[in-house]
CSV table of C-alpha atoms in Angstrom, one decimal:
chain,number,residue,atom,x,y,z
A,1,MET,CA,-18.3,-20.4,-5.4
A,2,GLU,CA,-17.4,-22.5,-2.5
A,3,PHE,CA,-17.4,-19.6,-0.1
A,4,ARG,CA,-20.2,-17.5,-1.3
A,5,ALA,CA,-20.4,-15.0,1.6
A,6,ASN,CA,-16.7,-14.3,1.1
A,7,PHE,CA,-17.2,-13.8,-2.6
A,8,PHE,CA,-20.0,-11.3,-2.2
A,9,LEU,CA,-18.3,-9.5,0.7
A,10,HIS,CA,-15.3,-9.2,-1.6
A,11,ALA,CA,-17.4,-7.7,-4.4
A,12,PHE,CA,-19.1,-5.3,-2.0
A,13,PHE,CA,-15.8,-4.0,-0.5
A,14,ASP,CA,-14.4,-3.7,-4.0
A,15,SER,CA,-17.2,-1.5,-5.2
A,16,VAL,CA,-17.0,0.6,-2.0
A,17,TRP,CA,-13.3,1.0,-2.7
A,18,VAL,CA,-14.0,2.1,-6.3
A,19,LEU,CA,-16.5,4.7,-5.0
A,20,VAL,CA,-14.0,6.1,-2.5
A,21,GLN,CA,-11.3,6.4,-5.2
A,22,ILE,CA,-13.6,8.3,-7.5
A,23,GLY,CA,-14.7,10.5,-4.6
A,24,VAL,CA,-11.1,11.3,-3.8
A,25,LEU,CA,-10.5,12.3,-7.4
A,26,GLN,CA,-13.5,14.5,-7.3
A,27,VAL,CA,-12.0,16.3,-4.3
A,28,TYR,CA,-8.7,16.8,-6.1
A,29,PHE,CA,-10.2,18.2,-9.2
A,30,GLN,CA,-12.5,20.6,-7.2
A,31,TYR,CA,-9.5,22.9,-6.9
A,32,THR,CA,-8.1,22.7,-10.5
A,33,ASN,CA,-8.9,21.3,-13.9
A,34,ASP,CA,-5.4,20.2,-14.6
A,35,ILE,CA,-2.9,18.4,-12.3
A,36,SER,CA,0.6,18.2,-13.9
A,37,GLY,CA,-1.0,18.2,-17.4
A,38,TRP,CA,-3.7,15.7,-16.7
A,39,THR,CA,-7.4,16.5,-16.8
A,40,LYS,CA,-10.0,14.8,-14.6
A,41,MET,CA,-11.3,12.4,-17.3
A,42,GLU,CA,-7.8,11.5,-18.4
A,43,VAL,CA,-6.9,10.5,-14.9
A,44,PHE,CA,-10.2,8.5,-14.8
A,45,ALA,CA,-9.1,6.7,-18.0
A,46,LEU,CA,-5.8,5.9,-16.4
A,47,VAL,CA,-7.3,4.7,-13.2
A,48,GLY,CA,-9.7,2.5,-15.2
A,49,ALA,CA,-7.0,1.1,-17.4
A,50,PHE,CA,-4.8,0.2,-14.4
A,51,ARG,CA,-7.8,-1.4,-12.6
A,52,THR,CA,-8.4,-3.5,-15.7
A,53,ILE,CA,-4.7,-4.5,-15.5
A,54,LYS,CA,-5.2,-5.4,-11.9
A,55,GLY,CA,-8.4,-7.3,-12.9
A,56,LEU,CA,-6.3,-9.5,-15.1
A,57,PHE,CA,-3.4,-9.8,-12.6
A,58,ASP,CA,-5.2,-10.3,-9.3
A,59,PRO,CA,-7.4,-13.4,-10.2
A,60,PHE,CA,-5.0,-15.3,-12.4
A,61,LEU,CA,-1.4,-14.4,-11.3
A,62,ARG,CA,-1.4,-12.8,-7.9
A,63,PRO,CA,-2.4,-15.8,-5.8
A,64,ASN,CA,0.4,-17.8,-7.3
A,65,LEU,CA,3.1,-15.2,-7.0
A,66,LEU,CA,2.2,-14.3,-3.4
A,67,SER,CA,2.7,-18.0,-2.5
A,68,ILE,CA,6.2,-18.3,-3.9
A,69,PRO,CA,8.2,-17.1,-0.8
A,70,GLY,CA,6.2,-19.3,1.5
A,71,ARG,CA,6.7,-22.4,-0.7
A,72,VAL,CA,10.4,-21.6,-1.0
A,73,ASN,CA,10.6,-21.3,2.8
A,74,ARG,CA,9.0,-24.7,3.2
A,75,GLY,CA,10.9,-26.3,0.4
A,76,GLN,CA,7.8,-27.2,-1.6
A,77,PHE,CA,9.4,-26.6,-5.0
A,78,ASP,CA,11.2,-29.9,-5.3
A,79,TYR,CA,8.5,-31.6,-7.3
A,80,ILE,CA,7.8,-28.7,-9.6
A,81,PHE,CA,11.3,-28.4,-10.8
A,82,ALA,CA,11.2,-32.1,-11.6
A,83,TRP,CA,8.2,-31.7,-13.9
A,84,PRO,CA,8.9,-31.6,-17.7
A,85,VAL,CA,7.2,-28.2,-18.1
A,86,ASN,CA,8.4,-24.6,-17.8
A,87,SER,CA,8.7,-24.0,-14.1
A,88,GLN,CA,8.0,-20.3,-14.4
A,89,PHE,CA,4.7,-21.0,-16.0
A,90,VAL,CA,3.7,-23.5,-13.4
A,91,VAL,CA,4.5,-21.3,-10.4
A,92,SER,CA,2.8,-18.3,-12.0
A,93,CYS,CA,-0.5,-19.6,-13.4
A,94,ALA,CA,-1.6,-22.8,-11.5
A,95,LYS,CA,-4.1,-21.2,-9.1
A,96,HIS,CA,-7.0,-18.8,-9.9
A,97,LEU,CA,-9.0,-16.7,-7.5
A,98,TYR,CA,-12.2,-15.7,-9.2
A,99,SER,CA,-13.4,-13.5,-6.4
A,100,ASP,CA,-10.9,-10.9,-7.6
A,101,LEU,CA,-12.6,-10.6,-11.0
A,102,GLY,CA,-14.5,-7.5,-9.8
A,103,SER,CA,-11.6,-5.2,-10.6
A,104,LEU,CA,-11.9,-6.2,-14.2
A,105,VAL,CA,-15.5,-5.2,-14.4
A,106,SER,CA,-15.1,-1.9,-12.5
A,107,GLY,CA,-11.9,-1.1,-14.4
A,108,LEU,CA,-13.6,-1.5,-17.8
A,109,ALA,CA,-16.6,0.5,-16.6
A,110,ILE,CA,-14.5,3.4,-15.4
A,111,THR,CA,-12.5,3.3,-18.7
A,112,ILE,CA,-15.6,3.3,-20.8
A,113,TYR,CA,-17.1,6.2,-18.8
A,114,ALA,CA,-13.9,8.3,-19.2
A,115,LEU,CA,-13.6,7.5,-22.9
A,116,SER,CA,-17.2,8.5,-23.6
A,117,ASN,CA,-16.6,11.8,-21.7
A,118,LEU,CA,-13.5,12.4,-23.8
A,119,ASN,CA,-15.4,11.6,-27.0
A,120,LEU,CA,-13.0,8.8,-27.8
A,121,ILE,CA,-15.6,6.0,-27.4
A,122,GLY,CA,-16.1,5.3,-31.1
A,123,ASN,CA,-12.4,5.7,-32.0
A,124,PHE,CA,-10.9,2.4,-33.4
A,125,TYR,CA,-7.3,3.6,-32.7
A,126,THR,CA,-8.1,4.3,-29.1
A,127,TRP,CA,-9.5,0.8,-28.5
A,128,LEU,CA,-6.7,-0.9,-30.4
A,129,THR,CA,-4.0,0.9,-28.4
A,130,LEU,CA,-6.0,0.5,-25.2
A,131,GLY,CA,-6.1,-3.3,-25.7
A,132,ILE,CA,-2.4,-3.6,-26.5
A,133,GLY,CA,-1.5,-1.2,-23.7
A,134,ILE,CA,-3.4,-3.3,-21.2
A,135,ILE,CA,-1.7,-6.5,-22.3
A,136,CYS,CA,1.7,-4.9,-22.1
A,137,GLY,CA,0.9,-3.3,-18.7
A,138,THR,CA,-0.2,-6.7,-17.3
A,139,VAL,CA,2.9,-8.4,-18.6
A,140,ILE,CA,5.2,-5.8,-17.1
A,141,PHE,CA,3.3,-5.6,-13.8
A,142,TYR,CA,3.6,-9.4,-13.6
A,143,SER,CA,7.3,-9.3,-14.5
A,144,ILE,CA,8.2,-6.7,-11.9
A,145,PHE,CA,6.3,-8.5,-9.2
A,146,PHE,CA,7.7,-11.9,-10.3
A,147,PHE,CA,11.2,-10.4,-10.1
A,148,PHE,CA,10.8,-9.5,-6.5
A,149,MET,CA,9.3,-12.9,-5.7
A,150,THR,CA,12.2,-14.6,-7.3
A,151,PHE,CA,14.4,-12.8,-4.8
A,152,SER,CA,12.9,-15.1,-2.1
A,153,LEU,CA,15.0,-17.9,-3.6
A,154,PHE,CA,18.0,-16.1,-2.2
A,155,THR,CA,16.6,-14.5,1.0
A,156,VAL,CA,14.6,-17.6,2.1
A,157,ARG,CA,12.2,-15.6,4.1
A,158,LEU,CA,10.1,-12.8,2.6
A,159,SER,CA,6.8,-12.2,4.3
A,160,ALA,CA,6.2,-8.6,3.3
A,161,THR,CA,4.9,-9.7,-0.2
A,162,LYS,CA,1.4,-8.1,0.3
A,163,SER,CA,3.0,-4.8,1.3
A,164,LEU,CA,5.2,-4.9,-1.8
A,165,TYR,CA,2.1,-5.4,-3.9
A,166,ASP,CA,0.5,-2.4,-2.2
A,167,ILE,CA,3.5,-0.2,-3.0
A,168,LEU,CA,3.5,-1.2,-6.6
A,169,SER,CA,-0.3,-0.9,-7.1
A,170,ASN,CA,-0.3,2.5,-5.3
A,171,LEU,CA,2.4,3.8,-7.7
A,172,PHE,CA,0.8,2.6,-10.9
A,173,ARG,CA,-2.6,4.0,-10.0
A,174,TRP,CA,-1.4,7.6,-10.7
A,175,PRO,CA,0.1,9.3,-13.8
A,176,THR,CA,3.8,9.4,-13.1
A,177,ASP,CA,3.9,13.0,-14.2
A,178,ILE,CA,2.2,13.9,-11.0
A,179,LEU,CA,4.9,12.1,-8.9
A,180,THR,CA,8.0,13.7,-10.3
A,181,PHE,CA,7.6,17.2,-8.7
A,182,GLY,CA,9.4,18.6,-11.7
A,183,ASN,CA,12.6,17.4,-10.0
A,184,ARG,CA,15.3,15.7,-12.2
A,185,PHE,CA,16.3,13.2,-9.5
A,186,THR,CA,12.8,12.0,-8.8
A,187,GLU,CA,12.1,12.0,-12.6
A,188,ALA,CA,14.9,9.5,-13.2
A,189,LEU,CA,13.6,7.4,-10.4
A,190,ILE,CA,10.0,7.4,-11.4
A,191,VAL,CA,10.0,7.3,-15.2
A,192,PRO,CA,10.8,3.6,-15.5
A,193,LEU,CA,7.6,3.0,-13.6
A,194,ALA,CA,5.6,4.8,-16.3
A,195,ILE,CA,5.7,1.8,-18.6
A,196,VAL,CA,3.0,-0.1,-16.7
A,197,SER,CA,0.1,2.4,-16.9
A,198,THR,CA,1.1,5.9,-17.7
A,199,ILE,CA,2.7,5.4,-21.1
A,200,PRO,CA,0.0,3.0,-22.4
A,201,SER,CA,-2.7,5.6,-21.2
A,202,LYS,CA,-0.9,8.4,-22.8
A,203,ILE,CA,-0.9,6.5,-26.1
A,204,PHE,CA,-4.6,5.6,-26.1
A,205,LEU,CA,-5.5,9.1,-25.0
A,206,GLY,CA,-3.5,10.5,-27.9
A,207,LYS,CA,-1.2,12.5,-25.6
A,208,ILE,CA,1.9,11.1,-27.2
A,209,PRO,CA,2.4,9.8,-30.8
A,210,GLY,CA,1.5,6.2,-31.8
A,211,TYR,CA,5.0,5.0,-32.4
A,212,TYR,CA,5.6,4.9,-28.7
A,213,LEU,CA,3.4,1.7,-28.8
A,214,VAL,CA,6.2,-0.1,-30.7
A,215,LEU,CA,8.7,1.0,-28.0
A,216,GLU,CA,6.2,-0.2,-25.3
A,217,ILE,CA,5.9,-3.6,-26.9
A,218,PHE,CA,9.7,-3.9,-27.3
A,219,ILE,CA,10.4,-2.9,-23.6
A,220,THR,CA,7.7,-5.3,-22.5
A,221,MET,CA,9.3,-8.3,-24.3
A,222,LEU,CA,12.7,-7.2,-23.1
A,223,ILE,CA,11.7,-7.0,-19.4
A,224,PHE,CA,9.8,-10.3,-19.7
A,225,ALA,CA,12.9,-12.0,-21.2
A,226,LEU,CA,15.2,-10.5,-18.5
A,227,VAL,CA,13.0,-11.7,-15.7
A,228,ASN,CA,12.8,-15.1,-17.2
A,229,ARG,CA,16.6,-15.3,-17.3
A,230,PHE,CA,16.8,-14.2,-13.7
A,231,TRP,CA,14.3,-16.9,-12.7
A,232,GLN,CA,16.4,-19.5,-14.5
A,233,PHE,CA,19.5,-18.2,-12.7
A,234,ALA,CA,17.7,-18.2,-9.3
A,235,ILE,CA,16.4,-21.8,-9.5
A,236,ARG,CA,19.9,-23.1,-10.0
A,237,HIS,CA,20.6,-21.7,-6.5
A,238,TYR,CA,17.5,-23.3,-5.0
A,239,THR,CA,18.1,-25.6,-2.2
A,240,SER,CA,15.7,-27.4,0.1
A,241,ALA,CA,16.1,-29.9,2.9
A,242,SER,CA,16.2,-32.8,0.5
A,243,SER,CA,18.1,-31.4,-2.5
B,1,MET,CA,11.9,-9.3,21.1
B,2,ALA,CA,10.2,-7.3,18.4
B,3,VAL,CA,13.4,-5.2,17.8
B,4,LEU,CA,15.4,-8.4,17.5
B,5,ASP,CA,12.9,-9.9,15.0
B,6,ALA,CA,13.0,-6.6,13.0
B,7,VAL,CA,16.8,-6.6,12.8
B,8,GLU,CA,16.9,-10.2,11.9
B,9,TYR,CA,14.5,-9.8,8.9
B,10,ARG,CA,15.6,-6.5,7.5
B,11,THR,CA,14.2,-6.8,4.0
B,12,ASP,CA,10.7,-7.4,5.4
B,13,ILE,CA,10.8,-4.4,7.7
B,14,LEU,CA,12.2,-2.2,4.9
B,15,ILE,CA,9.3,-3.2,2.6
B,16,PHE,CA,6.8,-2.7,5.4
B,17,VAL,CA,8.1,0.8,6.1
B,18,LEU,CA,8.2,1.7,2.4
B,19,SER,CA,4.6,0.5,1.9
B,20,GLY,CA,3.6,2.8,4.7
B,21,VAL,CA,5.6,5.7,3.3
B,22,ALA,CA,4.6,5.3,-0.4
B,23,GLN,CA,1.0,6.3,-0.1
B,24,PRO,CA,1.6,9.6,1.8
B,25,ILE,CA,4.4,10.6,-0.6
B,26,ILE,CA,2.1,10.0,-3.5
B,27,LEU,CA,-0.7,12.0,-1.9
B,28,MET,CA,1.7,14.8,-1.1
B,29,SER,CA,2.9,15.0,-4.7
B,30,ILE,CA,-0.7,15.1,-5.9
B,31,TRP,CA,-1.5,18.0,-3.5
B,32,LEU,CA,1.7,19.8,-4.5
B,33,GLY,CA,0.5,19.5,-8.1
B,34,ILE,CA,-2.8,21.0,-7.1
B,35,ALA,CA,-1.1,23.8,-5.0
B,36,ALA,CA,1.0,24.7,-8.1
B,37,ALA,CA,-2.0,24.8,-10.4
B,38,SER,CA,-4.6,26.4,-8.2
B,39,LYS,CA,-4.8,29.4,-5.8
B,40,SER,CA,-7.7,27.9,-3.9
B,41,ALA,CA,-5.8,24.9,-2.7
B,42,PRO,CA,-6.5,24.2,1.0
B,43,MET,CA,-2.8,24.7,2.0
B,44,SER,CA,0.3,26.3,0.5
B,45,HIS,CA,3.2,24.3,-1.0
B,46,ASP,CA,5.2,24.5,2.2
B,47,GLY,CA,2.1,23.7,4.2
B,48,PHE,CA,1.6,20.4,2.4
B,49,VAL,CA,5.3,19.4,2.7
B,50,GLN,CA,5.3,20.2,6.5
B,51,TYR,CA,2.0,18.3,7.0
B,52,TYR,CA,3.2,15.2,5.2
B,53,MET,CA,6.6,15.2,6.9
B,54,ALA,CA,4.9,15.2,10.3
B,55,TYR,CA,2.4,12.7,8.9
B,56,LEU,CA,5.1,10.1,8.1
B,57,VAL,CA,6.4,10.0,11.6
B,58,VAL,CA,3.1,10.4,13.5
B,59,ASN,CA,1.3,7.9,11.3
B,60,LEU,CA,3.9,5.3,12.0
B,61,TRP,CA,3.5,5.8,15.8
B,62,VAL,CA,-0.3,5.9,15.8
B,63,ASN,CA,-0.5,2.8,13.6
B,64,ALA,CA,-1.4,-0.5,15.2
B,65,TRP,CA,-1.2,-3.8,13.3
B,66,HIS,CA,-1.4,-6.4,16.0
B,67,SER,CA,-5.1,-7.3,15.5
B,68,ILE,CA,-4.4,-9.4,12.4
B,69,PHE,CA,-1.9,-11.5,14.5
B,70,ILE,CA,-4.3,-12.0,17.4
B,71,ILE,CA,-7.1,-13.5,15.3
B,72,PRO,CA,-5.1,-16.6,14.1
B,73,LYS,CA,-3.6,-16.9,17.7
B,74,ILE,CA,-7.2,-17.3,19.0
B,75,ARG,CA,-8.3,-19.6,16.2
B,76,LEU,CA,-5.3,-21.9,16.5
B,77,GLY,CA,-5.1,-21.9,20.3
B,78,ASP,CA,-1.7,-20.2,20.4
B,79,LEU,CA,-3.1,-17.7,22.9
B,80,SER,CA,-3.1,-20.3,25.7
B,81,PRO,CA,0.6,-20.0,26.7
B,82,TYR,CA,0.2,-16.2,27.0
B,83,LEU,CA,-2.7,-16.5,29.4
B,84,LEU,CA,-0.4,-18.4,31.8
B,85,HIS,CA,2.1,-15.5,31.9
B,86,PRO,CA,2.0,-13.3,35.0
B,87,ILE,CA,1.5,-10.2,32.9
B,88,HIS,CA,-1.6,-9.2,30.9
B,89,TYR,CA,-1.5,-10.3,27.2
B,90,PHE,CA,-2.2,-6.7,26.1
B,91,THR,CA,1.0,-5.6,27.9
B,92,VAL,CA,3.0,-8.2,25.8
B,93,ILE,CA,1.7,-7.0,22.5
B,94,PHE,CA,1.9,-3.4,23.4
B,95,GLY,CA,5.6,-3.9,24.1
B,96,GLU,CA,6.1,-5.7,20.8
B,97,ASN,CA,4.3,-2.9,19.0
B,98,ILE,CA,6.4,-0.2,20.6
B,99,GLY,CA,9.6,-2.2,19.8
B,100,GLU,CA,8.7,-2.4,16.1
B,101,LYS,CA,7.8,1.3,16.0
B,102,ILE,CA,11.2,2.2,17.4
B,103,PHE,CA,13.0,0.2,14.7
B,104,LYS,CA,10.8,1.5,11.9
B,105,THR,CA,11.4,5.1,13.1
B,106,THR,CA,15.1,4.7,12.3
B,107,VAL,CA,14.1,3.9,8.7
B,108,VAL,CA,11.5,6.7,8.4
B,109,ILE,CA,13.7,9.5,9.7
B,110,PRO,CA,16.2,9.4,6.8
B,111,ILE,CA,13.2,9.4,4.4
B,112,VAL,CA,11.9,12.6,6.1
B,113,VAL,CA,15.4,14.1,5.8
B,114,VAL,CA,15.5,13.4,2.1
B,115,ILE,CA,12.0,15.0,1.6
B,116,PHE,CA,13.2,18.0,3.5
B,117,SER,CA,16.4,18.4,1.5
B,118,ILE,CA,14.4,18.1,-1.8
B,119,PHE,CA,11.6,20.6,-0.9
B,120,ARG,CA,13.2,22.8,1.7
B,121,PRO,CA,10.0,24.0,3.3
B,122,ASP,CA,10.0,26.8,5.9
B,123,ILE,CA,10.3,25.3,9.4
B,124,PRO,CA,7.3,26.5,11.4
B,125,ASN,CA,8.0,28.2,14.7
B,126,VAL,CA,7.1,25.5,17.2
B,127,SER,CA,6.9,26.5,20.9
B,128,TRP,CA,7.7,24.3,23.8
B,129,PHE,CA,4.1,24.5,24.8
B,130,GLN,CA,3.1,23.1,21.4
B,131,ILE,CA,5.6,20.3,21.6
B,132,SER,CA,4.4,19.3,25.1
B,133,ILE,CA,0.8,19.3,24.0
B,134,PHE,CA,1.7,17.4,20.9
B,135,ALA,CA,3.6,14.7,22.9
B,136,PHE,CA,0.6,14.3,25.2
B,137,SER,CA,-1.9,14.2,22.4
B,138,LEU,CA,0.3,11.7,20.5
B,139,ALA,CA,0.5,9.4,23.5
B,140,LEU,CA,-3.3,9.5,23.7
B,141,SER,CA,-3.6,8.7,20.0
B,142,ILE,CA,-1.2,5.8,20.3
B,143,ALA,CA,-3.3,4.4,23.2
B,144,ILE,CA,-6.5,4.8,21.3
B,145,THR,CA,-5.3,3.2,18.1
B,146,PHE,CA,-3.7,0.4,20.1
B,147,ILE,CA,-7.1,-0.4,21.6
B,148,VAL,CA,-9.4,0.1,18.6
B,149,GLY,CA,-7.3,0.0,15.5
B,150,VAL,CA,-7.0,2.7,12.9
B,151,PHE,CA,-10.6,3.4,11.8
B,152,LEU,CA,-12.2,5.3,14.7
B,153,PRO,CA,-12.4,8.0,15.9
B,154,PHE,CA,-10.8,9.5,12.7
B,155,ARG,CA,-9.6,13.0,13.5
B,156,TYR,CA,-8.5,12.4,17.1
B,157,THR,CA,-6.0,9.6,16.2
B,158,LEU,CA,-3.9,11.1,13.4
B,159,SER,CA,-4.8,14.6,12.3
B,160,PHE,CA,-5.2,16.3,15.7
B,161,PRO,CA,-1.6,15.8,17.0
B,162,ILE,CA,-0.2,17.0,13.6
B,163,GLU,CA,-2.5,20.0,13.7
B,164,VAL,CA,-1.2,20.8,17.2
B,165,LEU,CA,2.4,20.5,16.1
B,166,LEU,CA,1.9,22.7,13.0
B,167,GLY,CA,0.1,25.3,15.1
B,168,GLN,CA,-3.2,25.0,13.2
B,169,VAL,CA,-5.3,24.7,16.3
B,170,SER,CA,-5.1,27.0,19.3
B,171,GLY,CA,-6.6,28.0,22.6
B,172,GLN,CA,-9.9,26.6,23.4
B,173,ASN,CA,-9.8,24.1,20.5
B,174,ILE,CA,-6.7,22.4,22.0
B,175,ALA,CA,-8.6,21.8,25.2
B,176,ILE,CA,-11.6,20.5,23.4
B,177,GLY,CA,-9.5,18.2,21.3
B,178,LEU,CA,-7.6,16.7,24.2
B,179,THR,CA,-10.8,16.2,26.1
B,180,MET,CA,-12.3,14.3,23.2
B,181,GLN,CA,-9.2,12.1,23.0
B,182,ILE,CA,-9.4,11.3,26.7
B,183,LEU,CA,-13.2,10.6,26.4
B,184,TRP,CA,-12.7,8.3,23.4
B,185,LEU,CA,-9.8,6.5,25.2
B,186,THR,CA,-11.8,5.9,28.4
B,187,ALA,CA,-14.9,4.7,26.5
B,188,PHE,CA,-12.9,2.2,24.4
B,189,PHE,CA,-10.8,1.1,27.3
B,190,ILE,CA,-13.8,0.1,29.2
B,191,LEU,CA,-15.5,-1.5,26.2
B,192,VAL,CA,-12.4,-3.5,25.1
B,193,ASN,CA,-11.7,-4.8,28.7
B,194,THR,CA,-15.3,-5.9,29.1
B,195,LEU,CA,-15.2,-7.7,25.7
B,196,TRP,CA,-11.8,-9.3,26.4
B,197,SER,CA,-12.9,-10.7,29.8
B,198,CYS,CA,-16.2,-12.0,28.2
B,199,GLY,CA,-14.2,-13.5,25.3
B,200,LEU,CA,-11.7,-15.2,27.6
B,201,LYS,CA,-14.6,-17.0,29.4
B,202,ARG,CA,-15.7,-18.4,26.1
B,203,TYR,CA,-12.2,-19.2,24.8
B,204,SER,CA,-11.3,-22.8,24.6
B,205,ALA,CA,-8.4,-24.6,23.0
B,206,SER,CA,-7.1,-28.1,23.2
B,207,GLY,CA,-5.4,-28.3,26.6
B,208,ALA,CA,-6.9,-25.1,27.9
């Protein structure tokens, strides 16, 4: 709360942004009730779920990950690697930015609104799969982003990190079914991205059977483990002015 | 200078370009989904593909991103050396801006070609008259966004040149659109120049 004006401005712009996004969805669904198999409330539920994932990622993980390339560039990792703790944990979770918590609130609000319109609000299965889906989605979102940040240990300068974040969060905000154009080539390209928000949403909306959840959890753990291996490999290549 | 910088840090530029391209492609695919499902969609399938192909290139050229770099320069006093140069600071950043755009275009063109080969839309019949009006209107748009950024005056910076190219405006409306662009440009040019000279009088940095 040190910079209060900044905090409230942030909250204000965040809510304006949510309203714009909802307005845009209203425009799209003015023309049809169904875009590539998704109804309006189902898209709302997905948008809400991904906002919730962002609400967990942005305040607790994002500020740390965004600072990785800059710290590599300036050689500030020397001390961290000397500490007797897991270096991936320290570089991912040390700093928090609470002004970004707004997404968590608006995300949950949109999800609850959509679920009540879909008559799923009292359904225990929905809430259970939603909770697990959001945790898996956050871990995968983190892993993918962390993977790109780890690249900076090899390239030394990487300043386009915010743009990279924009690309990813733009992609995950929509059901991947809409993005494939029914084309085989794009489908193969896009489907791996579905694991962040589309597949979890399909599970809690009951669009695909519940056993996909087991697959989702398995893939989440696999990706997390692979990214961790990559990080371990990368830091062995880390060099700074003094090491 | 800007081209050199861009070639030097290729990964960065590639990501910058992709982030500019991702959003329009997502929007295009949503509209294509709508066009497939609904007869009342505002444009046809081909219409949307044509629009967004033109959008990718035009949006790149009418985008201006220098303001976020000017602010820290003023705050940290890095502006001072530029003020001693014999050319206006605006000319320097305008040159940098154009240089980056040229490089980014070489990345965007292959993407447009890929989109074209996937969707194969009809190519609209574009006359030389349309192309010359488009070029003139695009130049005005670039000048406007360079001066004010991307937010104002909405239609006359991005949509209007594309509409001209795709033949969606004609006759009198072209004249009205161009006049509006020139009016906006003149108004903002005077405003920004006044602000800049007022600002320079107040500007102080260590050693300045």
